PDB file of C-alpha atoms in Angstrom:
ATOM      1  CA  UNK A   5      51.325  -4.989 -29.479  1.00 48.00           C
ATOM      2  CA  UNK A   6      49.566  -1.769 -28.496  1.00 51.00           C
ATOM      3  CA  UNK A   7      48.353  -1.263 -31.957  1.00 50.00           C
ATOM      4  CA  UNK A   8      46.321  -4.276 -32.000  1.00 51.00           C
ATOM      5  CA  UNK A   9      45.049  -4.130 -28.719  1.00 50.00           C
ATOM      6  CA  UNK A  10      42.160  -1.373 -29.751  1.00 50.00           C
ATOM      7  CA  UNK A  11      41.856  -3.323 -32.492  1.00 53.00           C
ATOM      8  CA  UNK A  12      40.868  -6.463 -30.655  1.00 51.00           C
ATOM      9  CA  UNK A  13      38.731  -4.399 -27.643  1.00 55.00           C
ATOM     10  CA  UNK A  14      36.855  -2.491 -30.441  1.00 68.00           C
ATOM     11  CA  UNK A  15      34.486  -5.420 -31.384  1.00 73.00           C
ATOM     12  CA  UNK A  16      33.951  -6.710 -27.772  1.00 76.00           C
ATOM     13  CA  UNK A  17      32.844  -3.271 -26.753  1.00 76.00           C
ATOM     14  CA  UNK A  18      30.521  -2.601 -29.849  1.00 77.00           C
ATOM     15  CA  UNK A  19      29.241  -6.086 -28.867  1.00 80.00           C
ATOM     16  CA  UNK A  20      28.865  -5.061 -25.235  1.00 81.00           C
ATOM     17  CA  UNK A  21      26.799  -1.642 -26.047  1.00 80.00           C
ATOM     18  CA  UNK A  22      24.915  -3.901 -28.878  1.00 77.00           C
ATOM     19  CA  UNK A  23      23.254  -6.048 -25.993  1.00 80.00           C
ATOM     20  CA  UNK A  24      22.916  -3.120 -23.494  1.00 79.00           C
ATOM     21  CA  UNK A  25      20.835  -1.999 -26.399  1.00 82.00           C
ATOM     22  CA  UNK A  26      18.957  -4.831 -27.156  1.00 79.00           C
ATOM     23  CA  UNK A  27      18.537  -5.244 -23.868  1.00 82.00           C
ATOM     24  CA  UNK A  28      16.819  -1.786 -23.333  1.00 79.00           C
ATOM     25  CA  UNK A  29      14.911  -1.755 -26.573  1.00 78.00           C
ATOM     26  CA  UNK A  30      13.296  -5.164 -24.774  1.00 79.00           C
ATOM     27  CA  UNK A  31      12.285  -3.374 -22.355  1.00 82.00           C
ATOM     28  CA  UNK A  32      10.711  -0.083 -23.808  1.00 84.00           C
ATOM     29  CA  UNK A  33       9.385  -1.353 -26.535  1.00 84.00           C
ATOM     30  CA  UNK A  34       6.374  -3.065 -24.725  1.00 85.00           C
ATOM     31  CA  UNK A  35       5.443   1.002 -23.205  1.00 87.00           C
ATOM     32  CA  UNK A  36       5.975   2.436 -25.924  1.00 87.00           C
ATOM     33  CA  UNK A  37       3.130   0.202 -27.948  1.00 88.00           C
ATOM     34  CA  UNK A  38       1.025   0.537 -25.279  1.00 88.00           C
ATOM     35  CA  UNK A  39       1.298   4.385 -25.459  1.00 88.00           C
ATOM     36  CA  UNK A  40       0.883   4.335 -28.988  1.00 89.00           C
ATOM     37  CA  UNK A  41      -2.079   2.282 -29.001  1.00 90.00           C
ATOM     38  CA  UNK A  42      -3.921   4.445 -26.093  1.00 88.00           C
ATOM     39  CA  UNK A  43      -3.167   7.291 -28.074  1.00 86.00           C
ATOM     40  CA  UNK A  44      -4.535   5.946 -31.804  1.00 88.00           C
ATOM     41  CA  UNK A  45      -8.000   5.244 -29.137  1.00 87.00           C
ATOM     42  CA  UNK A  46      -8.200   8.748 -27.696  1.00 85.00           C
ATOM     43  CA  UNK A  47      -8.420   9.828 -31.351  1.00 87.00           C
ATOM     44  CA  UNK A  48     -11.938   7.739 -31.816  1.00 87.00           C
ATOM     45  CA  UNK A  49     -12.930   7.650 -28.114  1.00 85.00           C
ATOM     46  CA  UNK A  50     -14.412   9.838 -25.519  1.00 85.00           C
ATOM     47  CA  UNK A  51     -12.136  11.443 -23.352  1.00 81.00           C
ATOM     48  CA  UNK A  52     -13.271   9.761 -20.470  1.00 79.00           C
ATOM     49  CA  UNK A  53     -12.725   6.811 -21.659  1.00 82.00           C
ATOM     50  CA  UNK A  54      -9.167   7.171 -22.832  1.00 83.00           C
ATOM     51  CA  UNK A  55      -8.008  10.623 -22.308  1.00 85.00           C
ATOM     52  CA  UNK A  56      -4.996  12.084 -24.582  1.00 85.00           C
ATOM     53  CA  UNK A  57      -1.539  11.398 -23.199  1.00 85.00           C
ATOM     54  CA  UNK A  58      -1.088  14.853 -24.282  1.00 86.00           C
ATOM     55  CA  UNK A  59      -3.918  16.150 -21.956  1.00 85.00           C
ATOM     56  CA  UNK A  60      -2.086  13.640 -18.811  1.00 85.00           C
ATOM     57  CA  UNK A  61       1.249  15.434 -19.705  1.00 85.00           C
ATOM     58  CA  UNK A  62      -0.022  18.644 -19.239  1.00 85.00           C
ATOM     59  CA  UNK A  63      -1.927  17.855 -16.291  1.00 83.00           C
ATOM     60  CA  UNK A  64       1.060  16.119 -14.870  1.00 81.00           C
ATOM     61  CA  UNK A  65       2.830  19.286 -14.811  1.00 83.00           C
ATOM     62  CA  UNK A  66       0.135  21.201 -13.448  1.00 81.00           C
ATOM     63  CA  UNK A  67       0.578  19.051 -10.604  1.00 76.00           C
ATOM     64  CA  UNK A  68       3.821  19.517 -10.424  1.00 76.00           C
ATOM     65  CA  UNK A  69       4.009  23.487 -10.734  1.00 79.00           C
ATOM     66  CA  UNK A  70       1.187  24.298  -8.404  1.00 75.00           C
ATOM     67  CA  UNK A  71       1.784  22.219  -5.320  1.00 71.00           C
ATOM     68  CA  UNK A  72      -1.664  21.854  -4.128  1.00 72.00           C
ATOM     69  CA  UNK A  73      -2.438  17.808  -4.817  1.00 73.00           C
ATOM     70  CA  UNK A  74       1.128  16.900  -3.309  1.00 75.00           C
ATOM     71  CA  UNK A  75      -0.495  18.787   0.273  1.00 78.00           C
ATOM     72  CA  UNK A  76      -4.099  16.549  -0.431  1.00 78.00           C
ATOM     73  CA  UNK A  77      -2.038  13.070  -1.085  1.00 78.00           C
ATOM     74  CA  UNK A  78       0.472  14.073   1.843  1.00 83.00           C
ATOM     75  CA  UNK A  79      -2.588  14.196   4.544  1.00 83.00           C
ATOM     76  CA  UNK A  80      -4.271  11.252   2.817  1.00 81.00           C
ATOM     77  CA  UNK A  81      -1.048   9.471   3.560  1.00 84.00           C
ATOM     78  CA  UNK A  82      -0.645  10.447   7.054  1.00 87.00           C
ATOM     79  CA  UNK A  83      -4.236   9.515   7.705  1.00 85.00           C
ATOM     80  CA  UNK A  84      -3.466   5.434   6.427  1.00 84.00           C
ATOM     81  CA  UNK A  85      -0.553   5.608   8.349  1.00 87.00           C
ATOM     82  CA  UNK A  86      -1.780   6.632  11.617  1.00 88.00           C
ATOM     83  CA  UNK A  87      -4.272   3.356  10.743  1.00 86.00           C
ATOM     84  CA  UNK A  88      -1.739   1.431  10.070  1.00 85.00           C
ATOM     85  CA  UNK A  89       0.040   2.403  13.664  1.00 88.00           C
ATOM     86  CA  UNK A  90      -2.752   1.961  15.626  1.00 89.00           C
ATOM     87  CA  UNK A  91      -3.394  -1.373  13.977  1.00 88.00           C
ATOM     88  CA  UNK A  92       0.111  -2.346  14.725  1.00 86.00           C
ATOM     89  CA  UNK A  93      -0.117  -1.443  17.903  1.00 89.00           C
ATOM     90  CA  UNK A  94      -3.304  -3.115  18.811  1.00 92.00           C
ATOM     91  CA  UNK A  95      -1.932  -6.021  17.400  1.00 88.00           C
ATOM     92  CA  UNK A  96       1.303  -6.021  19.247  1.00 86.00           C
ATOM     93  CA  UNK A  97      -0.925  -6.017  22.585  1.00 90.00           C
ATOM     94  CA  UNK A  98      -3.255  -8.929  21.663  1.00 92.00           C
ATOM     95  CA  UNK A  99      -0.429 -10.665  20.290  1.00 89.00           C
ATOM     96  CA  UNK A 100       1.549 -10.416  23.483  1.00 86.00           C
ATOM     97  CA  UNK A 101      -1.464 -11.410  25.300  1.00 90.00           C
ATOM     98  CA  UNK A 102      -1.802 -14.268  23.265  1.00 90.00           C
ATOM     99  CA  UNK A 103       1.760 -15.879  23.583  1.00 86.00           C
ATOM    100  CA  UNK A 104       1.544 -15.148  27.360  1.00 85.00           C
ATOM    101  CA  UNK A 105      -1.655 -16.690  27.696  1.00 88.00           C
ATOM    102  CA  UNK A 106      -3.283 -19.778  26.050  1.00 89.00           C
ATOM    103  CA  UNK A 107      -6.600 -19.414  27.122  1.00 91.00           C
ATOM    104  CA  UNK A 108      -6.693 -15.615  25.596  1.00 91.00           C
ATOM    105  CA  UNK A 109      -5.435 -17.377  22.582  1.00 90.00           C
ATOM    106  CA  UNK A 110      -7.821 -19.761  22.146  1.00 91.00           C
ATOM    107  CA  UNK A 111     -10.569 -16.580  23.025  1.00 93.00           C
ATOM    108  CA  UNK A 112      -9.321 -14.124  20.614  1.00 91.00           C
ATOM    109  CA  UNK A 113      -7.981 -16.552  17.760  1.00 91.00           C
ATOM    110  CA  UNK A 114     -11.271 -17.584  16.302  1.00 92.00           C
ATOM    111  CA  UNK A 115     -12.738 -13.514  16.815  1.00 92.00           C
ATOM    112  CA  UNK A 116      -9.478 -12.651  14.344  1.00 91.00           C
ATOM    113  CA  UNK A 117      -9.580 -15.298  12.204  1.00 90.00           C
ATOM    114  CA  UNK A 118     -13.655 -14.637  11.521  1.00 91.00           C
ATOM    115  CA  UNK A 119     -12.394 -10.712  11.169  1.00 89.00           C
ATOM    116  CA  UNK A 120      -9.401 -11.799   8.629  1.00 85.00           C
ATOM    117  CA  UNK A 121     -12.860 -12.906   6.485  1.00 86.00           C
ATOM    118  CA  UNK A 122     -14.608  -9.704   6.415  1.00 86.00           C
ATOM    119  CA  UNK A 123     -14.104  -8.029   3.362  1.00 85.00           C
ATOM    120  CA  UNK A 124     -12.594  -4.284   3.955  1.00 81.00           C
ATOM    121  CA  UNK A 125     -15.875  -3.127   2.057  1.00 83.00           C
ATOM    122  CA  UNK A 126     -17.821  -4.335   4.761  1.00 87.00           C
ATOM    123  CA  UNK A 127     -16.179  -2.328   6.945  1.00 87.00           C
ATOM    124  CA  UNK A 128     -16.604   0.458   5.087  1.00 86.00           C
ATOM    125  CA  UNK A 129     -20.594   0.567   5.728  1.00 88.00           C
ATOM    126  CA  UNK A 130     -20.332   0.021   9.288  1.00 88.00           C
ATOM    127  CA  UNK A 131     -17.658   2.624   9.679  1.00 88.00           C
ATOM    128  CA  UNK A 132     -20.076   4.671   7.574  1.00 89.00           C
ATOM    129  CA  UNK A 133     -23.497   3.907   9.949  1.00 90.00           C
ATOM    130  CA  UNK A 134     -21.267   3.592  13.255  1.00 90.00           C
ATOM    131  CA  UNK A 135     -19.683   6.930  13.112  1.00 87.00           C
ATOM    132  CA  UNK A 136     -19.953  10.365  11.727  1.00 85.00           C
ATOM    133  CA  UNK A 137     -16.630  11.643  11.485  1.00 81.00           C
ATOM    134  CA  UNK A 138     -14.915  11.139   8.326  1.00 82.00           C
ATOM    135  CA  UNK A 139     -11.228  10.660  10.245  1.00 83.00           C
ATOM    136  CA  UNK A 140     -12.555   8.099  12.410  1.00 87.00           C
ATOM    137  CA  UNK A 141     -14.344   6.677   9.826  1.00 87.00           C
ATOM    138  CA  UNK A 142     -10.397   5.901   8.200  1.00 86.00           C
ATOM    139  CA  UNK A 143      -8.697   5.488  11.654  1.00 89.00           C
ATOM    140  CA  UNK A 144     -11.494   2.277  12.017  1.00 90.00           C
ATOM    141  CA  UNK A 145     -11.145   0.953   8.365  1.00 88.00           C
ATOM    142  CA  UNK A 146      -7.426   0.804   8.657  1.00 87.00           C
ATOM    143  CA  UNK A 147      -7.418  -0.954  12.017  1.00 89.00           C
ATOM    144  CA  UNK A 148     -10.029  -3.583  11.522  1.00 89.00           C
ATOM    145  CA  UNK A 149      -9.202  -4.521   7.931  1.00 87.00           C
ATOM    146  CA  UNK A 150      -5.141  -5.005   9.301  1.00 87.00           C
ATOM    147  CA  UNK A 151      -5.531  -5.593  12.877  1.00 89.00           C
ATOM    148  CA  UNK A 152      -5.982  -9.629  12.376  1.00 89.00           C
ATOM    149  CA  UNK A 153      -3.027  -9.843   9.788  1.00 85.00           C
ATOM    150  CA  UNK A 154      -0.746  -7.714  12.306  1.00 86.00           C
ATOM    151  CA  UNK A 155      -1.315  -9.663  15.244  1.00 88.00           C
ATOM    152  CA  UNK A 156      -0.842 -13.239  13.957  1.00 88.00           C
ATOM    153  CA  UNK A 157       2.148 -11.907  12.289  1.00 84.00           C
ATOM    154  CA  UNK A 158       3.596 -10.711  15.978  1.00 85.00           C
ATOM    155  CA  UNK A 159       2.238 -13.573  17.355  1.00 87.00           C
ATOM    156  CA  UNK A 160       4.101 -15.977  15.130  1.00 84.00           C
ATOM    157  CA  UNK A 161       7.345 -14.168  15.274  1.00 82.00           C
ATOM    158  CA  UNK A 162       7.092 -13.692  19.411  1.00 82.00           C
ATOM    159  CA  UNK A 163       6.580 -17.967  18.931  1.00 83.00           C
ATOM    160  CA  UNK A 164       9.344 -18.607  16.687  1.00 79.00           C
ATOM    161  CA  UNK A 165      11.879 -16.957  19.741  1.00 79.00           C
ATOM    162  CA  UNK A 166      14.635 -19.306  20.772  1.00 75.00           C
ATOM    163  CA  UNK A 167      13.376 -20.616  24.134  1.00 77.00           C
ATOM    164  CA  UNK A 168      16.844 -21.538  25.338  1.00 79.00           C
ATOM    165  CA  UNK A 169      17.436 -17.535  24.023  1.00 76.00           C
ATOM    166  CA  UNK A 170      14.606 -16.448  26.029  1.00 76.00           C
ATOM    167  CA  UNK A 171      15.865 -18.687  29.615  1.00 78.00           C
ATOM    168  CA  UNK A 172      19.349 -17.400  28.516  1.00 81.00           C
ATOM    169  CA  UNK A 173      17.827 -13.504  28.787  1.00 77.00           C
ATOM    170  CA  UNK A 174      15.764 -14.174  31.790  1.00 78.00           C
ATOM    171  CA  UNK A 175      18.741 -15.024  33.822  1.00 79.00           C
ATOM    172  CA  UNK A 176      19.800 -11.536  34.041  1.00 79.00           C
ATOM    173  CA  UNK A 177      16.706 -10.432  34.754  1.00 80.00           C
ATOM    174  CA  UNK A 178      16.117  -7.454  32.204  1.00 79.00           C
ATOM    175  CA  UNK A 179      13.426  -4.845  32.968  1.00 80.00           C
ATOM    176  CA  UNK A 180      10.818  -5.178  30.537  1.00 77.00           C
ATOM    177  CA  UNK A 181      11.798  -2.051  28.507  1.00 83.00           C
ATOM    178  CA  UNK A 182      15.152  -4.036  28.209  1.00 80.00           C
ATOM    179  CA  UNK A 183      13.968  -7.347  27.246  1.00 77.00           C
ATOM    180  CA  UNK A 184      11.360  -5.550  24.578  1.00 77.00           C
ATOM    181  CA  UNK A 185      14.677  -3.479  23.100  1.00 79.00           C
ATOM    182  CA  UNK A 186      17.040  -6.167  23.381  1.00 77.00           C
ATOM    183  CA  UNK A 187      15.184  -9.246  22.909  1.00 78.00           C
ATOM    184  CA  UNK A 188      11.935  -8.958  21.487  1.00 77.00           C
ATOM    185  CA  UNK A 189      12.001  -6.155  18.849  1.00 78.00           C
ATOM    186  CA  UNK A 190      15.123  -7.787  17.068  1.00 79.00           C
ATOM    187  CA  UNK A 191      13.137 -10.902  16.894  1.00 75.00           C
ATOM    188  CA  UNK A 192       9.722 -10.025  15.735  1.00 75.00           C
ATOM    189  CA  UNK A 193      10.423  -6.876  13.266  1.00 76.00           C
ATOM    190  CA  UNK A 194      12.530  -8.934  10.751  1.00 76.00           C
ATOM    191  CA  UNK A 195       9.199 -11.111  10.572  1.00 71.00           C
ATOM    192  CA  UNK A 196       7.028  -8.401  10.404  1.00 70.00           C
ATOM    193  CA  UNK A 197       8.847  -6.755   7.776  1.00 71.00           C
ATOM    194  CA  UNK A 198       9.318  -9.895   5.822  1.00 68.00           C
ATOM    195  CA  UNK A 199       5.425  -9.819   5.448  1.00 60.00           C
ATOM    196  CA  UNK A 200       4.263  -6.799   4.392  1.00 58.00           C
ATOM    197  CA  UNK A 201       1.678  -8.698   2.008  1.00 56.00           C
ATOM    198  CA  UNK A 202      -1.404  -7.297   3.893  1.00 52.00           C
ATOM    199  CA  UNK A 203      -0.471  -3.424   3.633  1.00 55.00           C
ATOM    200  CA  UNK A 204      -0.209  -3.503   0.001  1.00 57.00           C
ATOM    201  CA  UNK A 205      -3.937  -5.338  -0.049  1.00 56.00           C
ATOM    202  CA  UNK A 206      -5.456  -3.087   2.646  1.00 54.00           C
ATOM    203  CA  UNK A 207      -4.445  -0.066   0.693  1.00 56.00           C
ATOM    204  CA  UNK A 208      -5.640  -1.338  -2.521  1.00 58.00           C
ATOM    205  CA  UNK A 209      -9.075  -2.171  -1.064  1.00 54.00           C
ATOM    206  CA  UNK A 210      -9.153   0.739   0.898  1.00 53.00           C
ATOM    207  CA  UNK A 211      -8.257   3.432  -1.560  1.00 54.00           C
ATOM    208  CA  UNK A 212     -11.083   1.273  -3.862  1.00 52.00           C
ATOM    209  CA  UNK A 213     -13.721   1.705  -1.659  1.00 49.00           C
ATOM    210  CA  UNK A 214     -16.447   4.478  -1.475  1.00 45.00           C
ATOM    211  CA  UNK A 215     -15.756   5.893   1.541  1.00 44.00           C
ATOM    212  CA  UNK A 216     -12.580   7.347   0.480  1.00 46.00           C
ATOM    213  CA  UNK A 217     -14.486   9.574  -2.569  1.00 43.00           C
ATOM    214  CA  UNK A 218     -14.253  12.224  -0.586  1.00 41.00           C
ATOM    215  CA  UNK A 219     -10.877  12.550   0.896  1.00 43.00           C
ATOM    216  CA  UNK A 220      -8.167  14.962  -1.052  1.00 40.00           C
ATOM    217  CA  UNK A 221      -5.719  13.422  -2.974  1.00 39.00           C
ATOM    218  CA  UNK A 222      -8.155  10.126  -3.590  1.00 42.00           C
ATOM    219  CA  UNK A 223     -11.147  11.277  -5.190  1.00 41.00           C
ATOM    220  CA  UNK A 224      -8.911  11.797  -8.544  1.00 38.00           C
ATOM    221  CA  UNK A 225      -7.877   7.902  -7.805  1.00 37.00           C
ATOM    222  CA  UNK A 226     -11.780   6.541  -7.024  1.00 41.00           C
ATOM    223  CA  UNK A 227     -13.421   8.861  -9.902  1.00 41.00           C
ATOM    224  CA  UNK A 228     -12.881   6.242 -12.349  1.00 41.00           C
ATOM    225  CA  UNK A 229     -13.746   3.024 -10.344  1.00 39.00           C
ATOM    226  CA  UNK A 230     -16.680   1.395 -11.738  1.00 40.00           C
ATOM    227  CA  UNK A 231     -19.082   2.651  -9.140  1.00 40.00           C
ATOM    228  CA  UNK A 232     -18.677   6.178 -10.183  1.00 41.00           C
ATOM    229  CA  UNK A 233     -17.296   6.467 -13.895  1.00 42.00           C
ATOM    230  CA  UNK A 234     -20.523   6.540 -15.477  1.00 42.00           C
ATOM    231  CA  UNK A 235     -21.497   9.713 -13.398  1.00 41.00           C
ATOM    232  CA  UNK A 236     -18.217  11.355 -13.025  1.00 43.00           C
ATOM    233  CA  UNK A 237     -17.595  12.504 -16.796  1.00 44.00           C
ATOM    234  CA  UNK A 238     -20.974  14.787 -16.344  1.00 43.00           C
ATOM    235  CA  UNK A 239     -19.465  16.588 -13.456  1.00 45.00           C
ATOM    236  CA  UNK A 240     -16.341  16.865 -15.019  1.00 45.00           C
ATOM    237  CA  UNK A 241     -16.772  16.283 -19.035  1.00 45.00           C
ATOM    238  CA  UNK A 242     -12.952  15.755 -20.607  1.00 45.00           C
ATOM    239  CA  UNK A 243     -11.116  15.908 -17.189  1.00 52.00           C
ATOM    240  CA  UNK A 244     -10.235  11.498 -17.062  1.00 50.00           C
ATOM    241  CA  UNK A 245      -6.785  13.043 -17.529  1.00 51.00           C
ATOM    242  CA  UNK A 246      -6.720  14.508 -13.964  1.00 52.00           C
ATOM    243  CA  UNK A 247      -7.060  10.741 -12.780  1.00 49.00           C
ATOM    244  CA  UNK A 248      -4.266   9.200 -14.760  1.00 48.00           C
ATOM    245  CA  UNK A 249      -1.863  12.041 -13.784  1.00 50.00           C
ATOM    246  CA  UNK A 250      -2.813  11.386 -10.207  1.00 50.00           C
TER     247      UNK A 250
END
């Protein structure tokens, strides 16, 4: 009985690794013809316009070994963050506002819902004529082009609360640092979490935008936008492999 038991586990295994492979190959083999394809372009090509993968590999560890870009992308990150916490913060307080009040809702819904329409470029060139400091500049981007999605997100979580929840919590008549911890921040972050849709499109439209050309850790990103690849490969002839490795 034992000697047929390998016997009888050898071809359901070998079938077992057989899909695992299949499986994988499905899903590398798309990469690897797009890799081989880029590469068979940068061959007839300009560099700019499809750089060796040979020439991103290199520059990848370049990146890697010398440290400096990781500093440039960590302040660039700290910079949309603090945006995004001021944003979230501003829109906490209107929000709050808002549910409390419904004549401050019917005030500030239409301002929000006209700035929700504004495109984040927009922004961009009144941040750039408004104000002269390039932080600022971000800090005002960040907060106008997510300030409307933040604060109808709060407000809609802070209205789906269970009022029999709420009159339940009221009757032992928490102090507002209380009622935020135990009551309201449960409630509303789940929500907020839940729809995170507008961070991923304010980043893409802010890192796309011209203002950002001249942060570290960006520039490599917006050098081959449309609005700038036609000059960029005369300041920098062969280098379109710095931007893919960023």
């Amino acid at each position: 009985m034992s000697a047929t038991e390998p016997q009888a586990g050898s071809p359901a295994l070998a079938t077992m690794l057989f899909e695992a492979m299949k499986r994988l190959g499905s899903s590398v083999l798309p990469f690897v013809v797009v890799i081989l394809i880029w590469q068979f372009a940068s061959l007839f090509f300009p560099r700019f316009l499809f750089p060796s993968l040979i020439d991103v590999f290199w520059r990848c560890l370049e990146i890697f070994s010398s440290g400096t870009m990781f500093a440039d992308v960590l302040s660039t990150i700290l910079r949309i963050l603090a945006g995004l916490a001021g944003a979230f913060l501003i829109g906490g307080l209107l929000a709050l506002l808002m549910v409390r009040s419904r004549a401050v809702d019917k005030f500030l819904a239409p301002i929000l819902t006209l700035f929700q329409g504004i495109p984040a470029l927009s922004w961009v060139v009144f941040a750039i004529i408004w104000f002269h400091g390039v932080e600022f500049r971000i800090f005002f981007i960040m907060v106008m082009t997510t300030l409307p999605a933040f604060t109808f997100q709060v407000l809609g979580a802070l209205r789906a609360m269970s009022k029999d929840l709420m009159e339940m919590v009221f009757s032992f008549r928490p102090t507002r640092i209380k009622l935020f911890r135990v009551m309201i921040a449960p409630a509303i972050l789940p929500d907020i979490l839940r729809r995170g849709k507008s961070i991923s499109v304010t980043l893409r439209a802010s890192l796309s935008s011209p203002n950002w050309s001249a942060l570290p850790g960006v520039s490599a990103i917006n050098c081959c936008s449309n609005s700038s690849c036609s000059t960029w490969p005369a300041r920098w002839p062969g280098r379109c492999s710095w931007c893919f490795s960023c």
